[in-house]
Coordinates of C-alpha atoms in Angstrom, one line a residue:
M1 CA -27.9 -69.4 -2.2
S2 CA -29.5 -67.0 0.3
G3 CA -32.7 -67.3 2.3
T4 CA -34.0 -70.0 4.5
G5 CA -36.1 -71.5 1.7
H6 CA -33.0 -72.7 -0.2
R7 CA -30.3 -75.1 1.0
A8 CA -26.9 -75.2 -0.6
P9 CA -24.2 -77.9 0.0
A10 CA -22.3 -77.1 3.2
G11 CA -18.8 -77.9 1.7
C12 CA -15.7 -78.1 3.8
N13 CA -13.7 -76.0 6.3
W14 CA -11.1 -73.4 5.4
A15 CA -8.2 -75.9 5.5
G16 CA -10.0 -78.6 3.4
S17 CA -9.6 -81.1 6.3
Y18 CA -13.2 -81.6 7.2
T19 CA -16.3 -81.9 5.0
Y20 CA -19.5 -80.9 6.7
R21 CA -22.2 -83.6 6.9
A22 CA -25.1 -81.2 7.4
A23 CA -28.2 -81.6 5.2
G24 CA -27.6 -78.2 3.9
L25 CA -26.5 -74.6 4.4
V26 CA -28.7 -71.5 4.6
R27 CA -27.9 -67.8 4.7
P28 CA -30.7 -65.8 6.4
R29 CA -30.8 -62.1 5.7
S30 CA -32.5 -61.0 8.9
V31 CA -32.7 -62.1 12.5
D32 CA -36.5 -62.7 12.0
E33 CA -35.7 -65.1 9.1
L34 CA -33.1 -66.9 11.3
A35 CA -35.5 -67.1 14.3
E36 CA -38.2 -68.6 12.0
L37 CA -35.7 -71.2 10.8
V38 CA -34.5 -72.2 14.3
G39 CA -38.1 -72.3 15.7
R40 CA -39.1 -75.1 13.2
S41 CA -35.8 -77.0 13.3
T42 CA -34.8 -80.0 15.3
A43 CA -31.1 -79.7 14.5
V44 CA -29.3 -76.5 13.6
R45 CA -26.0 -74.8 14.2
A46 CA -24.0 -71.8 13.1
L47 CA -21.1 -72.3 10.8
G48 CA -19.0 -69.2 11.4
S49 CA -16.1 -68.5 9.0
R50 CA -15.0 -72.2 8.7
H51 CA -11.9 -71.9 10.7
S52 CA -12.5 -74.8 13.1
F53 CA -10.6 -78.0 12.4
S54 CA -13.1 -80.5 13.5
D55 CA -16.9 -81.3 13.5
L56 CA -17.5 -78.6 16.2
P57 CA -19.8 -76.5 14.0
D58 CA -21.5 -79.5 12.2
T59 CA -25.0 -80.8 12.6
A60 CA -27.2 -83.6 11.3
G61 CA -29.7 -80.8 10.3
T62 CA -29.1 -77.3 8.9
L63 CA -26.0 -75.2 9.1
V64 CA -26.5 -71.4 9.2
D65 CA -24.1 -68.9 7.7
L66 CA -24.7 -65.4 9.3
S67 CA -22.5 -63.5 6.8
D68 CA -25.6 -62.1 5.0
L69 CA -27.0 -60.5 8.2
P70 CA -26.6 -56.7 8.1
A71 CA -23.4 -55.7 9.9
G72 CA -25.2 -53.0 11.8
I73 CA -22.0 -51.5 13.4
R74 CA -22.9 -49.0 16.1
V75 CA -20.4 -47.3 18.4
E76 CA -21.6 -46.0 21.7
P77 CA -18.9 -43.7 23.1
H78 CA -20.7 -43.4 26.5
A79 CA -22.2 -46.8 27.2
A80 CA -23.4 -47.9 30.6
G81 CA -20.6 -47.8 33.1
G82 CA -18.8 -45.2 31.1
A83 CA -16.9 -47.5 28.7
A84 CA -17.2 -47.2 25.0
T85 CA -18.7 -50.1 23.1
V86 CA -19.5 -51.3 19.6
S87 CA -22.6 -53.3 18.7
V88 CA -22.1 -55.6 15.7
S89 CA -23.6 -58.6 13.9
G90 CA -22.1 -61.9 14.9
G91 CA -21.4 -62.8 11.2
I92 CA -19.0 -60.0 10.6
R93 CA -15.3 -60.8 10.4
Y94 CA -12.7 -59.1 12.6
G95 CA -10.9 -57.5 9.7
E96 CA -14.1 -55.8 8.6
L97 CA -15.0 -54.7 12.1
A98 CA -11.5 -53.4 12.7
T99 CA -11.6 -51.3 9.5
A100 CA -14.9 -49.8 10.5
L101 CA -13.7 -49.0 14.0
E102 CA -10.5 -47.4 12.8
E103 CA -12.5 -45.2 10.4
R104 CA -14.5 -44.0 13.5
G105 CA -11.4 -43.5 15.7
W106 CA -11.9 -46.6 17.8
A107 CA -10.0 -49.8 18.4
L108 CA -10.2 -53.2 20.0
A109 CA -7.7 -54.1 22.8
A110 CA -6.7 -57.4 21.1
M111 CA -6.8 -59.2 17.7
A112 CA -6.1 -62.8 16.8
S113 CA -3.4 -63.5 14.3
L114 CA -6.1 -64.0 11.6
P115 CA -8.4 -61.0 10.8
H116 CA -10.4 -63.4 8.6
I117 CA -12.3 -65.1 11.4
S118 CA -15.9 -64.2 12.4
V119 CA -16.5 -62.3 15.6
A120 CA -19.1 -64.7 16.9
G121 CA -17.1 -67.8 16.0
A122 CA -13.9 -66.5 17.6
V123 CA -15.7 -65.6 20.8
A124 CA -17.6 -68.9 21.0
T125 CA -14.3 -70.9 20.8
G126 CA -12.2 -68.8 23.1
T127 CA -9.8 -67.6 20.4
H128 CA -7.2 -65.0 21.5
G129 CA -4.3 -62.7 20.7
S130 CA -1.2 -62.3 22.8
G131 CA 0.0 -60.3 25.8
D132 CA 0.6 -60.6 29.5
R133 CA -2.1 -58.1 30.2
T134 CA -4.4 -59.1 27.4
R135 CA -7.4 -61.4 27.8
S136 CA -9.0 -63.5 25.1
L137 CA -11.2 -61.9 22.4
A138 CA -14.3 -63.2 24.3
N139 CA -13.5 -60.9 27.2
A140 CA -14.3 -57.8 25.2
V141 CA -17.9 -59.0 25.1
R142 CA -20.3 -56.8 27.2
A143 CA -23.5 -58.4 26.0
L144 CA -24.7 -60.8 23.4
E145 CA -28.0 -61.6 21.7
L146 CA -28.8 -65.1 20.5
V147 CA -31.7 -67.1 19.0
G148 CA -32.6 -69.9 21.4
A149 CA -33.9 -73.3 20.7
D150 CA -37.6 -72.1 20.5
G151 CA -36.7 -69.4 18.0
T152 CA -37.0 -66.6 20.5
L153 CA -34.3 -63.9 20.8
R154 CA -32.7 -63.4 24.2
R155 CA -30.0 -61.1 25.6
V156 CA -27.3 -61.9 28.1
E157 CA -25.3 -59.0 29.7
R158 CA -22.1 -58.9 31.7
G159 CA -22.8 -59.3 35.4
E160 CA -25.9 -61.5 34.9
P161 CA -25.8 -65.0 36.4
D162 CA -25.6 -66.8 33.0
F163 CA -23.1 -64.5 31.4
D164 CA -19.8 -66.2 32.2
G165 CA -21.2 -69.5 30.8
S166 CA -22.8 -67.9 27.7
V167 CA -19.8 -66.2 26.0
V168 CA -17.4 -69.1 25.2
A169 CA -20.2 -71.5 24.6
I170 CA -19.1 -73.6 21.6
G171 CA -22.4 -73.1 19.9
A172 CA -24.3 -75.1 22.5
L173 CA -26.7 -72.4 23.8
G174 CA -28.0 -70.8 20.6
I175 CA -27.0 -68.9 17.5
V176 CA -25.4 -65.5 18.4
T177 CA -26.8 -62.8 16.2
R178 CA -25.3 -59.7 17.8
L179 CA -22.5 -58.8 20.2
E180 CA -21.6 -55.7 22.2
L181 CA -17.8 -55.3 22.6
D182 CA -15.6 -53.0 24.6
V183 CA -13.6 -50.5 22.5
E184 CA -11.1 -47.8 23.2
P185 CA -9.6 -44.9 21.3
T186 CA -7.5 -45.9 18.3
Y187 CA -3.8 -46.4 18.9
A188 CA -0.6 -47.2 16.9
V189 CA 1.6 -50.3 17.1
S190 CA 5.0 -51.1 15.6
Q191 CA 6.1 -54.7 14.9
E192 CA 9.5 -56.2 14.8
V193 CA 10.8 -59.7 14.3
R194 CA 14.0 -60.8 16.0
T195 CA 16.1 -64.0 15.7
G196 CA 18.8 -65.7 17.7
L197 CA 16.8 -66.4 20.9
T198 CA 18.4 -69.4 22.6
W199 CA 16.7 -71.9 24.8
S200 CA 18.8 -71.0 27.8
A201 CA 17.7 -67.3 27.4
L202 CA 14.1 -68.3 27.1
E203 CA 14.4 -70.4 30.3
S204 CA 16.2 -67.7 32.2
H205 CA 14.2 -64.8 31.1
F206 CA 10.7 -66.1 30.1
D207 CA 8.8 -63.5 32.1
D208 CA 10.9 -60.7 30.8
I209 CA 10.6 -61.9 27.2
T210 CA 6.8 -62.2 27.3
A211 CA 6.6 -58.7 28.9
A212 CA 8.9 -57.1 26.3
A213 CA 6.0 -55.8 24.2
Y214 CA 2.3 -55.3 24.2
S215 CA 1.9 -58.5 22.2
V216 CA 4.6 -61.2 22.0
S217 CA 4.8 -64.3 19.9
I218 CA 7.6 -66.9 20.1
F219 CA 7.8 -69.2 17.1
T220 CA 9.8 -72.5 17.3
R221 CA 10.3 -75.8 15.6
F222 CA 12.1 -77.1 18.7
G223 CA 15.5 -77.2 17.0
D224 CA 18.8 -76.0 18.4
A225 CA 17.5 -72.5 18.9
V226 CA 14.0 -71.2 19.6
D227 CA 13.6 -69.5 16.2
Q228 CA 11.7 -66.2 15.9
L229 CA 10.6 -63.6 18.4
W230 CA 7.8 -61.2 17.3
L231 CA 7.3 -58.1 19.3
K232 CA 4.4 -55.8 18.8
H233 CA 4.9 -52.5 20.7
R234 CA 2.1 -50.1 21.5
V235 CA 3.4 -46.7 20.6
G236 CA 4.0 -44.6 23.7
E237 CA 4.8 -47.5 26.0
G238 CA 8.3 -48.3 27.1
R239 CA 10.6 -50.8 25.5
P240 CA 13.2 -53.0 27.3
A241 CA 16.8 -52.2 26.9
D242 CA 17.8 -55.9 27.0
L243 CA 16.6 -57.9 24.1
F244 CA 18.0 -61.2 25.3
G245 CA 20.8 -61.6 22.8
T246 CA 18.5 -61.5 19.8
V247 CA 19.1 -59.5 16.6
A248 CA 16.5 -57.7 14.4
A249 CA 15.5 -59.3 11.2
T250 CA 16.5 -57.2 8.2
M251 CA 13.7 -58.4 5.9
P252 CA 10.2 -59.8 6.4
M253 CA 10.1 -63.2 8.0
H254 CA 7.2 -65.7 7.7
M255 CA 6.8 -68.1 10.6
L256 CA 6.1 -70.9 8.1
L257 CA 8.8 -72.2 5.7
G258 CA 7.7 -71.3 2.2
G259 CA 5.0 -68.8 3.4
A260 CA 4.3 -65.8 1.3
D261 CA 5.8 -62.6 2.9
E262 CA 3.3 -60.4 1.2
A263 CA 0.6 -61.9 3.3
L264 CA 2.2 -60.6 6.5
T265 CA 1.5 -57.4 8.3
D266 CA 4.4 -54.9 8.3
Q267 CA 7.3 -56.0 10.4
G268 CA 9.7 -53.1 9.7
G269 CA 9.3 -51.4 13.0
A270 CA 7.4 -48.4 11.6
P271 CA 4.3 -47.4 13.6
G272 CA 1.0 -48.1 12.0
P273 CA -2.7 -48.5 13.0
W274 CA -3.4 -51.3 15.5
L275 CA -5.4 -53.3 13.0
E276 CA -2.4 -53.4 10.6
R277 CA 0.1 -54.7 13.2
L278 CA -1.7 -56.9 15.9
P279 CA -2.7 -59.6 13.4
H280 CA 0.1 -61.6 11.8
F281 CA -1.7 -61.7 8.4
R282 CA -3.3 -59.1 6.1
M283 CA -7.0 -59.4 5.5
A284 CA -6.6 -59.3 1.7
F285 CA -4.4 -62.4 1.6
T286 CA -5.0 -66.1 2.3
P287 CA -3.7 -66.6 5.8
S288 CA -1.0 -69.2 6.6
L289 CA -0.6 -72.0 4.0
G290 CA -4.2 -73.2 4.0
A291 CA -3.7 -76.9 3.7
E292 CA -2.9 -77.6 7.4
L293 CA -4.2 -78.7 10.7
Q294 CA -3.9 -76.9 14.0
S295 CA -4.0 -77.8 17.7
E296 CA -3.5 -75.6 20.8
Y297 CA -3.2 -76.1 24.5
F298 CA -3.5 -73.6 27.3
V299 CA -1.3 -74.3 30.4
P300 CA -1.0 -72.4 33.6
R301 CA 1.7 -69.8 33.3
D302 CA 3.6 -71.2 36.2
R303 CA 3.9 -74.5 34.4
A304 CA 4.9 -73.1 31.0
L305 CA 8.6 -73.9 31.1
E306 CA 7.9 -77.4 32.3
A307 CA 5.5 -77.8 29.4
I308 CA 8.1 -76.5 26.9
T309 CA 10.7 -78.9 28.3
R310 CA 8.3 -81.8 27.8
L311 CA 7.5 -80.7 24.3
R312 CA 11.2 -80.4 23.4
A313 CA 11.7 -84.0 24.5
L314 CA 8.8 -85.2 22.4
A315 CA 9.7 -83.1 19.4
P316 CA 11.8 -85.6 17.5
G317 CA 8.7 -87.8 17.2
F318 CA 6.5 -85.1 15.7
A319 CA 9.0 -82.9 13.9
P320 CA 8.2 -84.3 10.4
L321 CA 4.6 -83.1 10.9
L322 CA 5.2 -79.8 12.5
Q323 CA 5.2 -76.5 10.5
V324 CA 5.7 -74.3 13.6
C325 CA 4.7 -73.9 17.2
E326 CA 3.7 -70.5 18.5
V327 CA 4.0 -69.6 22.2
R328 CA 1.8 -66.7 23.5
T329 CA 0.5 -65.5 26.8
L330 CA -2.9 -64.3 27.9
A331 CA -4.3 -63.0 31.2
A332 CA -6.8 -64.8 33.4
D333 CA -10.5 -64.4 33.0
D334 CA -13.8 -65.6 34.5
L335 CA -15.5 -67.2 31.4
W336 CA -16.3 -70.8 32.2
L337 CA -15.0 -72.5 29.0
S338 CA -12.1 -70.1 28.4
G339 CA -8.6 -71.6 28.2
A340 CA -7.5 -68.9 30.7
Q341 CA -10.4 -69.2 33.1
G342 CA -9.1 -68.6 36.6
R343 CA -5.4 -68.4 35.8
D344 CA -2.8 -66.5 33.8
T345 CA -2.0 -68.7 30.9
V346 CA 0.5 -69.7 28.2
A347 CA -0.9 -70.9 24.9
L348 CA 1.1 -73.5 22.9
H349 CA -0.2 -73.4 19.3
F350 CA 0.8 -76.1 16.7
T351 CA 0.4 -75.8 13.0
W352 CA 0.7 -79.2 11.4
L353 CA 0.9 -80.7 7.9
R354 CA -2.5 -81.9 6.8
D355 CA -2.1 -85.6 7.8
E356 CA -4.9 -86.1 10.2
P357 CA -4.2 -89.7 11.4
A358 CA -0.6 -88.8 12.1
V359 CA -1.4 -85.5 13.7
R360 CA -3.9 -87.2 16.0
R361 CA -1.3 -89.7 17.1
A362 CA 1.1 -86.8 17.8
V363 CA -1.6 -84.9 19.6
R364 CA -2.3 -87.8 21.9
R365 CA 1.4 -88.0 22.9
I366 CA 1.4 -84.3 23.5
E367 CA -1.7 -84.6 25.7
E368 CA -0.1 -87.3 27.7
A369 CA 2.7 -84.9 28.5
L370 CA 0.5 -81.7 29.1
V371 CA -2.7 -83.0 30.7
P372 CA -0.9 -83.6 34.0
L373 CA 0.1 -79.9 33.9
R374 CA -3.7 -79.1 33.7
A375 CA -3.6 -78.3 30.1
R376 CA -6.8 -77.2 28.3
P377 CA -7.4 -77.6 24.5
H378 CA -8.6 -74.8 22.2
W379 CA -12.2 -75.9 21.3
G380 CA -11.8 -75.2 17.6
K381 CA -8.6 -77.1 17.0
V382 CA -7.6 -80.8 16.8
F383 CA -7.5 -82.5 20.2
E384 CA -8.2 -85.9 21.7
M385 CA -9.1 -85.2 25.3
D386 CA -12.3 -87.0 26.3
A387 CA -15.2 -85.7 28.5
G388 CA -13.6 -86.9 31.7
E389 CA -10.3 -85.2 31.0
L390 CA -12.1 -82.1 29.9
A391 CA -14.1 -82.0 33.2
D392 CA -10.9 -82.1 35.1
A393 CA -9.4 -79.3 33.0
F394 CA -12.4 -77.0 33.0
P395 CA -13.7 -76.6 36.6
H396 CA -17.0 -75.1 35.4
L397 CA -17.8 -77.7 32.8
A398 CA -20.5 -79.2 35.0
H399 CA -22.1 -75.8 35.4
F400 CA -22.0 -75.3 31.7
R401 CA -23.7 -78.7 31.1
A402 CA -26.5 -77.6 33.6
L403 CA -26.9 -74.3 31.7
R404 CA -27.1 -76.1 28.4
D405 CA -29.7 -78.5 29.9
R406 CA -31.8 -75.5 30.9
V407 CA -31.7 -73.5 27.7
D408 CA -31.6 -76.4 25.1
P409 CA -33.1 -79.5 26.7
Q410 CA -34.1 -80.9 23.3
R411 CA -30.5 -80.6 22.0
V412 CA -31.5 -78.5 19.0
F413 CA -28.0 -77.2 18.9
G414 CA -26.4 -80.5 19.7
N415 CA -24.0 -82.6 17.6
D416 CA -21.4 -85.3 17.9
F417 CA -18.8 -82.9 19.0
L418 CA -20.8 -81.8 22.0
D419 CA -21.6 -85.4 22.9
R420 CA -17.9 -86.1 23.0
V421 CA -16.8 -83.1 25.0
L422 CA -19.8 -82.7 27.4
G423 CA -20.8 -86.4 27.6
T424 CA -24.2 -87.7 26.6
G425 CA -25.7 -87.8 30.1

């Protein structure tokens, strides 16, 4: 149902692992309609594209789906500061935005593996792509507009005092209705998958391996060998002569056992548009296997090999639950709740079978190993770290709490998730 006068059941998340407890779900068709709803609500949150694996988006009140807002895609080739930007509704999904940009001759610098996720939701949780020089998706944000707790629309721009705390904001500061993102002229990418990477090669050449392409993903199940090496080369950039003893795959390879190859973007090495190579999955297909859980931890780049060694030691205990682990890199940024805030980072992403009690036990053991290395969790995935551990992991968490106290003192956008991760004080 559409419109703020009608509430539909909220249903469950994409993986079927969490059923929302909200009183109902509404789909406003305009920002004015959304503002009116928020202004008379005591509890409301934005749902996004349902790709969180916990109660992060949930609320005791009303969930809001922004997908009916007009996309309003507007490219400004000569924005302030000389950089090109695109302005877009927060409810649009990355695949839809990427298609519209490509038609206009523009591109984003990075994409997540799933083009199915909403722009506002991905930004709010610190979701990312891969690359030594590539920052998270949130770092493309130049400005955002959001409806605050009193129903008024406010704008926050890069360079303003609240900006670094307002981008990756886990839904705590308002409902984001529009974002302005940096864009660049379109470019081509080729993708290849290689096998045969050994653990000794990874340990000896980790920096060279992650620098071997514009975007690099390392997939492993922590067996005798690493498993798969995915290299996404930006056409026109150099390629390394040494590929670390790996061999090119001769047919498409899914990172998950039993995954459908037709869901994957082209791996054959032929150049293609950036939006058809940077994501792992095609927009037209159900990503991954669906019935799964995910968790992810960000560790400082200089602790990455130590983290991988610790995970290899733990792997026999969680191997029956693990579908695959993906290792990626991302560059440091300044956003307070970003996994890469203040440091170049290696992300360790786990795709699990959908057995939440067992996965949470495994996650706690992983955290015991990685928290001493200053690991940070992905906000939208399964994790067990408490408010105290998170305060140690995110140096600006206290600043974020103070910002939240100022813009939402009545906790209109609050929920159980925020109580756990921020504390109730």
